XYZ file of C-alpha atoms in Angstrom:
552
model
C 8.056 -79.237 32.418
C 4.446 -80.461 32.955
C 1.903 -79.801 30.273
C -1.511 -80.848 29.072
C -2.051 -81.662 25.416
C -5.350 -80.833 23.761
C -6.346 -83.635 21.452
C -8.561 -82.021 18.789
C -9.366 -83.339 15.289
C -6.303 -85.531 15.263
C -4.017 -82.671 16.240
C -2.004 -82.423 19.487
C -1.935 -78.810 20.890
C 0.362 -78.456 23.915
C -0.158 -76.047 26.787
C 2.858 -75.661 29.081
C 1.944 -75.371 32.760
C 4.102 -72.596 34.266
C 1.715 -71.095 36.762
C -0.735 -72.617 39.209
C -3.595 -72.926 39.673
C -4.246 -73.354 36.023
C -7.985 -73.148 35.276
C -9.709 -74.875 32.350
C -13.079 -73.686 31.003
C -15.013 -71.416 28.690
C -14.302 -68.149 30.580
C -11.712 -65.801 28.978
C -9.901 -65.632 32.327
C -9.101 -69.330 32.244
C -5.516 -70.406 31.613
C -6.776 -72.690 28.887
C -10.009 -71.417 27.323
C -12.168 -74.170 25.790
C -14.667 -73.544 23.010
C -17.546 -75.903 23.867
C -20.968 -75.299 25.276
C -20.678 -78.591 27.194
C -17.737 -77.213 29.201
C -18.525 -74.998 32.236
C -17.187 -71.441 32.495
C -14.753 -72.576 35.208
C -14.802 -76.376 34.690
C -11.712 -77.631 36.397
C -8.246 -76.544 37.600
C -4.768 -77.942 37.854
C -2.996 -77.376 41.170
C 0.498 -78.128 42.346
C 1.401 -79.740 45.670
C 5.139 -80.278 46.026
C 6.284 -82.158 42.921
C 2.803 -83.447 42.065
C 0.143 -81.992 39.729
C -3.480 -82.536 40.718
C -6.721 -82.073 38.784
C -9.717 -80.623 40.669
C -13.267 -80.426 39.316
C -14.814 -77.048 40.107
C -18.424 -78.260 40.256
C -18.778 -78.514 36.498
C -22.100 -79.537 34.881
C -20.761 -82.391 32.813
C -18.011 -83.585 35.104
C -14.261 -84.110 34.818
C -12.731 -87.580 34.115
C -9.266 -89.075 34.519
C -8.722 -92.301 32.519
C -12.518 -92.751 32.237
C -13.125 -92.290 36.001
C -15.229 -89.302 37.073
C -13.778 -87.028 39.761
C -15.677 -85.901 42.832
C -16.233 -82.241 42.967
C -13.564 -80.304 44.974
C -11.576 -83.516 45.483
C -8.201 -83.074 43.714
C -6.705 -86.232 42.126
C -3.024 -86.735 41.409
C -2.040 -86.926 37.743
C 0.578 -89.284 36.298
C 2.461 -88.947 33.022
C 0.207 -90.113 30.177
C -3.116 -89.797 32.054
C -6.157 -89.051 29.855
C -8.319 -86.209 30.943
C -11.870 -85.486 29.610
C -13.867 -82.330 30.300
C -17.193 -82.716 28.677
C -16.316 -83.607 25.079
C -12.846 -82.114 25.302
C -9.893 -84.550 25.628
C -6.428 -83.885 27.067
C -3.380 -85.925 27.792
C -1.230 -85.020 30.781
C 2.540 -85.155 30.211
C 5.377 -84.540 32.719
C 8.998 -84.867 31.656
C 10.086 -85.186 35.232
C 8.156 -88.439 35.690
C 8.596 -89.838 32.171
C 10.623 -93.023 31.973
C 11.991 -92.092 28.550
C 15.003 -89.882 27.994
C 14.099 -87.287 25.364
C 16.785 -84.632 26.246
C 18.642 -85.192 22.970
C 15.540 -84.495 21.045
C 14.220 -81.689 23.220
C 10.897 -81.530 25.083
C 8.392 -83.763 23.314
C 4.654 -83.343 23.141
C 2.746 -86.585 22.544
C 5.906 -88.283 21.420
C 8.209 -90.868 22.972
C 11.625 -91.915 21.699
C 12.810 -95.465 21.853
C 16.249 -97.036 21.531
C 16.823 -99.649 18.899
C 19.454 -101.053 16.554
C 20.180 -100.045 13.039
C 18.612 -103.343 11.922
C 15.172 -101.732 12.122
C 15.891 -99.922 8.897
C 14.492 -101.896 5.977
C 15.275 -99.380 3.144
C 16.843 -95.979 2.596
C 17.087 -93.331 -0.094
C 19.261 -90.294 -0.424
C 17.455 -87.009 0.217
C 17.972 -83.878 -1.881
C 15.939 -82.318 -4.631
C 12.943 -84.464 -5.446
C 14.567 -87.873 -5.242
C 14.778 -90.099 -8.284
C 12.807 -88.327 -10.947
C 12.327 -91.504 -12.993
C 10.320 -93.123 -10.188
C 6.601 -92.360 -10.183
C 6.961 -89.097 -12.123
C 3.147 -88.609 -12.515
C 2.535 -89.315 -8.897
C 5.336 -87.025 -7.813
C 4.040 -84.199 -9.919
C 0.528 -84.702 -8.516
C 1.873 -84.734 -4.962
C 3.980 -81.563 -5.534
C 1.019 -79.778 -7.122
C -1.238 -80.842 -4.212
C 1.165 -79.669 -1.592
C 1.709 -76.404 -3.448
C -1.993 -75.799 -3.594
C -2.526 -76.656 0.066
C 0.245 -74.263 1.142
C -0.522 -71.475 -1.269
C -0.957 -68.189 0.553
C 0.045 -69.644 3.912
C 2.578 -67.329 5.587
C 2.062 -68.120 9.246
C 4.558 -70.801 10.244
C 2.267 -72.400 12.803
C -0.317 -73.098 10.094
C 2.119 -74.707 7.588
C 3.043 -77.939 9.369
C -0.637 -79.013 10.066
C -1.490 -78.406 6.427
C 1.539 -80.461 5.343
C 0.243 -83.398 7.378
C -3.322 -83.037 6.153
C -2.069 -83.106 2.570
C 0.149 -86.071 3.188
C -2.829 -87.946 4.605
C -4.544 -87.340 1.272
C -1.545 -88.456 -0.716
C -0.993 -91.573 1.410
C -4.348 -92.974 2.338
C -2.663 -95.905 4.165
C -1.048 -93.476 6.748
C -2.578 -93.761 10.196
C -0.335 -91.292 12.091
C 2.057 -88.542 11.161
C 4.286 -86.138 12.975
C 6.706 -83.268 11.997
C 9.659 -82.333 14.173
C 11.747 -79.266 13.546
C 14.851 -77.727 15.085
C 14.012 -74.335 16.609
C 17.673 -73.293 16.107
C 20.289 -74.758 13.747
C 21.810 -77.836 15.326
C 19.350 -77.632 18.222
C 17.014 -80.434 19.464
C 14.108 -81.638 17.471
C 10.840 -80.291 18.732
C 7.435 -81.648 17.612
C 5.464 -78.912 15.811
C 2.554 -80.998 14.398
C 0.884 -84.421 14.892
C -2.035 -86.109 13.235
C -4.072 -89.269 13.709
C -6.368 -90.467 11.032
C -8.670 -91.880 13.692
C -9.819 -88.754 15.499
C -10.643 -90.898 18.575
C -7.111 -92.192 18.726
C -4.920 -90.178 21.118
C -2.221 -92.788 21.595
C 1.301 -91.380 22.109
C 3.457 -91.678 18.977
C 6.755 -93.424 19.529
C 9.740 -92.748 17.315
C 13.012 -94.569 16.895
C 16.120 -92.629 17.933
C 18.259 -94.684 15.591
C 16.154 -93.754 12.604
C 15.912 -90.041 13.530
C 19.647 -89.787 14.002
C 20.357 -91.511 10.703
C 17.875 -89.339 8.865
C 19.505 -86.098 10.249
C 23.072 -87.229 10.107
C 23.072 -88.797 6.653
C 20.236 -86.757 5.161
C 18.654 -89.990 4.011
C 15.020 -91.115 3.843
C 14.209 -94.252 5.855
C 11.624 -96.975 5.152
C 10.928 -99.498 7.915
C 8.535 -102.127 6.619
C 6.643 -104.457 8.912
C 9.096 -103.836 11.762
C 6.661 -104.903 14.460
C 6.081 -108.413 13.129
C 9.306 -109.236 11.410
C 10.930 -112.213 13.245
C 14.393 -110.744 12.716
C 13.550 -108.085 15.214
C 11.564 -110.085 17.753
C 14.369 -109.672 20.311
C 14.167 -105.911 20.143
C 11.684 -104.762 22.812
C 11.783 -101.212 21.450
C 10.747 -102.389 17.959
C 7.735 -104.375 19.202
C 6.698 -101.473 21.436
C 6.433 -99.208 18.393
C 3.309 -101.149 17.361
C 3.593 -100.202 13.675
C 3.735 -102.344 10.634
C 5.333 -99.754 8.362
C 6.794 -96.322 8.660
C 8.662 -93.662 6.663
C 10.856 -90.876 7.953
C 12.368 -88.266 5.658
C 14.439 -85.171 6.312
C 13.336 -81.544 5.644
C 16.239 -79.698 4.049
C 16.774 -75.954 4.129
C 17.859 -73.827 1.140
C 21.542 -74.787 1.885
C 20.702 -78.512 1.851
C 21.044 -78.891 5.637
C 18.483 -80.876 7.550
C 16.279 -78.795 9.962
C 13.513 -81.326 10.626
C 11.881 -84.622 9.807
C 8.524 -85.887 8.555
C 7.351 -89.230 9.929
C 4.430 -91.269 8.692
C 3.374 -94.734 9.897
C 0.674 -97.239 9.351
C -0.603 -99.903 11.786
C -2.407 -101.885 9.124
C -0.193 -104.868 8.026
C -2.191 -104.989 4.725
C -1.260 -101.423 3.725
C 2.471 -101.262 4.133
C 4.577 -98.492 2.626
C 7.027 -99.430 -0.188
C 10.014 -97.874 -1.914
C 7.790 -95.997 -4.390
C 5.963 -94.466 -1.445
C 9.283 -93.388 0.044
C 10.337 -91.700 -3.233
C 6.964 -89.947 -3.389
C 7.288 -88.711 0.195
C 10.773 -87.442 -0.564
C 9.478 -85.334 -3.448
C 6.569 -83.904 -1.460
C 8.664 -83.316 1.659
C 11.202 -81.373 -0.443
C 8.469 -78.969 -1.629
C 6.939 -78.834 1.870
C 10.371 -78.007 3.349
C 10.853 -75.254 0.746
C 7.447 -73.784 1.658
C 8.340 -73.899 5.350
C 11.707 -72.300 4.775
C 10.142 -69.546 2.603
C 7.600 -68.816 5.319
C 10.293 -68.767 7.959
C 12.374 -66.318 5.820
C 9.305 -64.191 5.251
C 8.618 -64.062 9.001
C 12.300 -63.094 9.615
C 12.036 -60.419 6.944
C 8.840 -58.985 8.362
C 10.335 -58.944 11.823
C 13.421 -57.206 10.429
C 11.218 -54.667 8.632
C 9.335 -53.985 11.906
C 12.554 -53.701 13.817
C 14.028 -51.330 11.242
C 10.923 -49.145 11.416
C 11.077 -49.072 15.199
C 14.784 -48.202 15.059
C 13.987 -45.329 12.655
C 11.491 -44.039 15.114
C 14.063 -44.471 17.976
C 16.659 -42.627 15.857
C 14.208 -39.772 15.329
C 13.465 -39.545 19.031
C 17.151 -39.522 19.873
C 17.907 -36.917 17.335
C 15.156 -34.813 18.874
C 16.992 -34.923 22.235
C 20.006 -33.324 20.643
C 19.932 -29.521 20.154
C 18.575 -28.321 16.802
C 20.791 -25.249 16.851
C 23.609 -24.066 19.175
C 23.706 -20.743 20.968
C 24.332 -17.663 18.763
C 26.161 -15.238 21.011
C 28.472 -12.389 20.110
C 32.136 -13.252 20.177
C 31.683 -17.018 20.388
C 31.173 -19.887 17.954
C 29.803 -23.356 18.736
C 29.945 -26.454 16.589
C 28.940 -30.050 17.174
C 28.518 -33.239 15.061
C 27.139 -36.580 16.013
C 27.422 -39.872 14.078
C 26.129 -43.033 15.707
C 27.738 -46.358 14.817
C 24.240 -47.942 14.705
C 20.760 -46.452 14.219
C 20.966 -45.020 17.722
C 24.021 -44.485 19.977
C 25.252 -43.621 23.376
C 27.214 -40.400 22.747
C 25.687 -37.291 24.096
C 26.078 -33.535 23.773
C 24.114 -30.411 24.578
C 24.781 -26.682 24.508
C 22.201 -24.174 25.632
C 21.655 -20.831 27.387
C 21.014 -21.114 31.126
C 20.563 -17.405 31.521
C 20.998 -14.275 29.507
C 24.767 -14.332 29.938
C 25.669 -17.958 30.648
C 26.046 -20.923 28.309
C 25.925 -24.587 29.475
C 28.246 -27.019 27.652
C 27.444 -30.669 28.289
C 29.299 -33.588 26.732
C 29.402 -37.292 27.480
C 29.892 -40.888 26.312
C 27.772 -43.766 27.648
C 29.537 -47.097 28.286
C 28.046 -49.062 25.469
C 26.389 -48.216 22.193
C 23.205 -49.099 20.359
C 19.884 -49.272 22.121
C 21.186 -49.705 25.705
C 23.493 -46.762 25.286
C 20.721 -44.662 23.673
C 18.362 -45.313 26.580
C 20.929 -44.077 29.095
C 21.809 -41.197 26.820
C 18.133 -40.126 26.808
C 18.015 -40.266 30.549
C 21.199 -38.287 30.865
C 19.847 -35.606 28.572
C 16.691 -35.197 30.548
C 18.608 -35.111 33.917
C 20.994 -32.384 32.668
C 18.211 -30.243 31.250
C 16.154 -30.502 34.438
C 19.171 -29.847 36.718
C 20.401 -26.816 34.856
C 16.918 -25.287 34.936
C 17.400 -24.787 38.742
C 21.047 -24.019 39.092
C 24.026 -22.726 36.994
C 26.510 -23.720 39.686
C 28.642 -26.510 38.122
C 29.639 -27.976 41.522
C 25.997 -28.289 42.616
C 24.839 -29.486 39.270
C 27.333 -32.352 38.849
C 26.488 -33.659 42.238
C 22.748 -33.739 41.460
C 23.291 -35.266 38.031
C 25.580 -37.999 39.412
C 23.241 -38.799 42.294
C 20.238 -39.051 40.029
C 22.124 -41.246 37.468
C 23.355 -43.504 40.303
C 19.812 -44.204 41.340
C 18.623 -47.386 39.509
C 21.608 -47.314 37.142
C 22.124 -50.582 35.251
C 25.167 -52.437 36.463
C 28.182 -51.937 34.165
C 26.727 -48.802 32.612
C 28.094 -45.386 33.330
C 28.775 -42.052 31.566
C 32.097 -40.306 31.113
C 31.053 -36.679 31.177
C 32.177 -33.045 31.010
C 29.952 -30.169 32.373
C 30.912 -26.594 31.839
C 29.282 -23.172 32.194
C 30.617 -20.198 30.273
C 30.094 -16.727 31.749
C 29.820 -14.420 28.779
C 30.439 -11.322 30.942
C 33.796 -12.466 32.330
C 34.705 -14.938 29.541
C 35.496 -17.576 32.074
C 34.501 -21.230 31.969
C 33.697 -23.269 35.086
C 34.207 -26.963 34.379
C 34.195 -30.389 35.885
C 35.354 -33.685 34.339
C 33.735 -37.019 35.257
C 36.114 -39.544 33.739
C 36.181 -38.130 30.236
C 39.144 -37.100 28.019
C 40.284 -33.628 28.737
C 39.227 -30.929 26.335
C 42.075 -29.954 23.973
C 42.555 -26.198 23.931
C 44.298 -24.460 21.041
C 45.486 -20.960 21.934
C 45.848 -17.992 19.605
C 49.573 -18.629 19.176
C 48.893 -22.255 18.094
C 50.071 -23.884 21.321
C 48.034 -26.749 22.823
C 46.856 -27.021 26.406
C 44.863 -29.569 28.353
C 43.460 -29.590 31.837
C 45.452 -31.529 34.389
C 44.517 -35.193 34.866
C 44.323 -34.536 38.583
C 40.885 -32.936 38.199
C 39.373 -35.955 36.443
C 36.917 -37.783 38.639
C 35.094 -41.031 38.244
C 32.362 -41.417 35.555
C 28.806 -40.440 36.345
C 26.615 -43.242 37.639
C 29.138 -45.186 39.678
C 29.258 -43.659 43.205
C 26.615 -41.424 44.658
C 27.985 -38.451 46.600
C 31.385 -38.494 44.833
C 33.223 -35.153 45.380
C 33.924 -33.847 41.912
C 36.574 -31.158 41.520
C 35.524 -27.922 39.756
C 38.028 -25.658 37.987
C 37.861 -22.269 36.289
C 39.734 -20.991 33.280
C 39.799 -17.775 31.335
C 38.806 -18.016 27.670
C 41.001 -15.687 25.824
C 40.485 -14.351 22.277
C 41.608 -17.120 19.896
C 41.145 -19.930 22.353
C 39.421 -22.961 20.756
C 38.061 -25.856 22.908
C 37.726 -29.310 21.260
C 35.855 -32.240 22.937
C 35.684 -35.697 21.434
C 34.366 -39.129 22.301
C 36.551 -42.245 21.945
C 34.955 -42.975 18.619
C 37.311 -40.385 17.173
C 40.699 -41.369 18.601
C 39.842 -45.152 18.405
C 38.618 -45.047 14.834
C 40.456 -47.791 12.902
C 41.653 -48.134 9.365
C 41.323 -51.445 7.415
C 44.596 -52.664 8.978
C 43.347 -52.044 12.507
C 45.484 -48.909 13.161
C 43.894 -46.417 15.520
C 43.417 -42.676 14.657
C 44.992 -42.013 18.119
C 44.849 -39.166 20.566
C 48.247 -37.953 19.330
C 46.797 -37.486 15.816
C 43.850 -35.649 17.325
C 46.163 -33.188 19.045
C 48.391 -32.803 15.984
C 45.381 -32.147 13.729
C 43.955 -29.455 16.175
C 47.396 -27.867 16.366
C 47.656 -27.562 12.520
C 43.951 -27.073 11.858
C 41.639 -24.171 11.226
C 41.145 -21.400 13.798
C 37.405 -21.396 12.932
C 35.535 -23.754 15.350
C 33.056 -24.957 12.856
C 35.645 -25.519 10.076
C 37.929 -27.313 12.525
C 35.158 -29.707 13.628
C 34.102 -30.504 10.014
C 37.716 -31.011 8.914
C 38.477 -33.360 11.840
C 35.383 -35.512 11.030
C 36.505 -35.694 7.397
C 40.045 -36.649 8.523
C 38.638 -39.408 10.695
C 36.610 -40.768 7.771
C 39.649 -40.627 5.550
C 41.673 -42.590 8.064
C 38.945 -45.254 8.291
C 39.168 -45.606 4.490
C 35.842 -47.442 4.185
C 36.164 -49.528 7.317
C 32.791 -49.768 9.118
C 32.415 -47.394 12.056
C 32.759 -49.406 15.359
C 31.763 -46.651 17.784
C 29.815 -43.459 17.962
C 31.725 -40.370 16.790
C 30.905 -37.045 18.373
C 32.906 -33.802 18.159
C 32.205 -30.472 19.853
C 34.271 -27.347 19.169
C 33.677 -23.910 20.690
C 35.640 -20.756 21.518
C 36.451 -17.142 20.775
C 37.897 -17.032 17.276
C 39.887 -13.839 16.511
């Protein structure tokens, strides 16, 4: 991906170019806003023509330059990988992976860095990483370095600010260092990505080149590497990659996480042959890098913790919103009892129930299970709740209502998401229930004599949200004194014990058959029996139970 790299105070700040034209200037609407009075409000812009990126001056006051040559206004000039751009006093470097002649795929997208191939003979010294290195080597210097890095990083909690401060402190500890860079894996085992770079000479914007061999050895063996005078040593004169590094001495050490696994590297080099690094410097860098890595890991853990706290707070709000969609109380009508319980496997869930009066003498019973749980299921559940409430406001005809509910849910339904659903309306005058079943388990009916009945599977249609206009079958049934209807979601019959055994539909029926004739008590006892069966195993699906009927 093409990018421009802002070179500011020895730091390299990348701006990925994802949209064109990309404007550069002081104005807040610019893609890259520049803080300098010598830069025009809309100074220049980057445009794309085919596979090429071009820079165009927008009539700026102080001009735009590529590699020292001023551009003519409104005359776009093609950019090449590595071109230097200057807008007033602001310097950039243009980088394009597609045109780069170096293969950096193994180490991820690099900013201001190039990787070169070389042999292991470039390595002049090594030391095992871990802890603070050899404690008997330069103990006073190590202590000073650790105290200095601690002081520099004290109070820093933003990850983006830590690595630049690490380099600034390292430049104080190692006055011979000319250039430094820190590369970190964004994910465990992922590619190394540059997160900070620094040049002691603020006017030096030369691309830093790193040895693949050294980086791989540092990460694989968790060892610190010292390469002394590699550019001028006659033993390596045949290695083009070594001579191209143009360094006289370099150190590369791993950054280890709290489990002693490498997650990044710190690299320092000097181009002054009179100020080469030595083994003592390597031990000192190891000690400082260990403390810096701990600070970075602590900041990363803090960020993760804060993100988790924010997520938990948002989930608590979502749980409250979802609970508000469920009825606070069920209808209180003479001769009938209603009970419902809802337990989500996560903070929010995809099970759904509702029970409310649609007129003075009719009760709507609405019960469903969204395919999926958690946040996706909860979003569909909330939509289902709203659709049912709105639909039943205008009609109490179950046949008409299920068609409207299904058609509405089919509109813009997420692929793979649907709702198994039962809709019923109880006429309190005639004690008859009109019911339709959209792909859900049939209600289990316990009669006054203890026998069990279920609706025929022939009336079960497809779940809601799959096919608009589907002709659902509607049935009627008398509710006799003593009849108890039980509806469950699959979180009940598929609840598992520690050995993986299901609660099962057969056990549900058996429990209802031998259970209480009081709807509320039956529902509470069933939930307790499911919990007992799970025997401490974590709930893997939402559990919802609704029981209603005419107890004697």
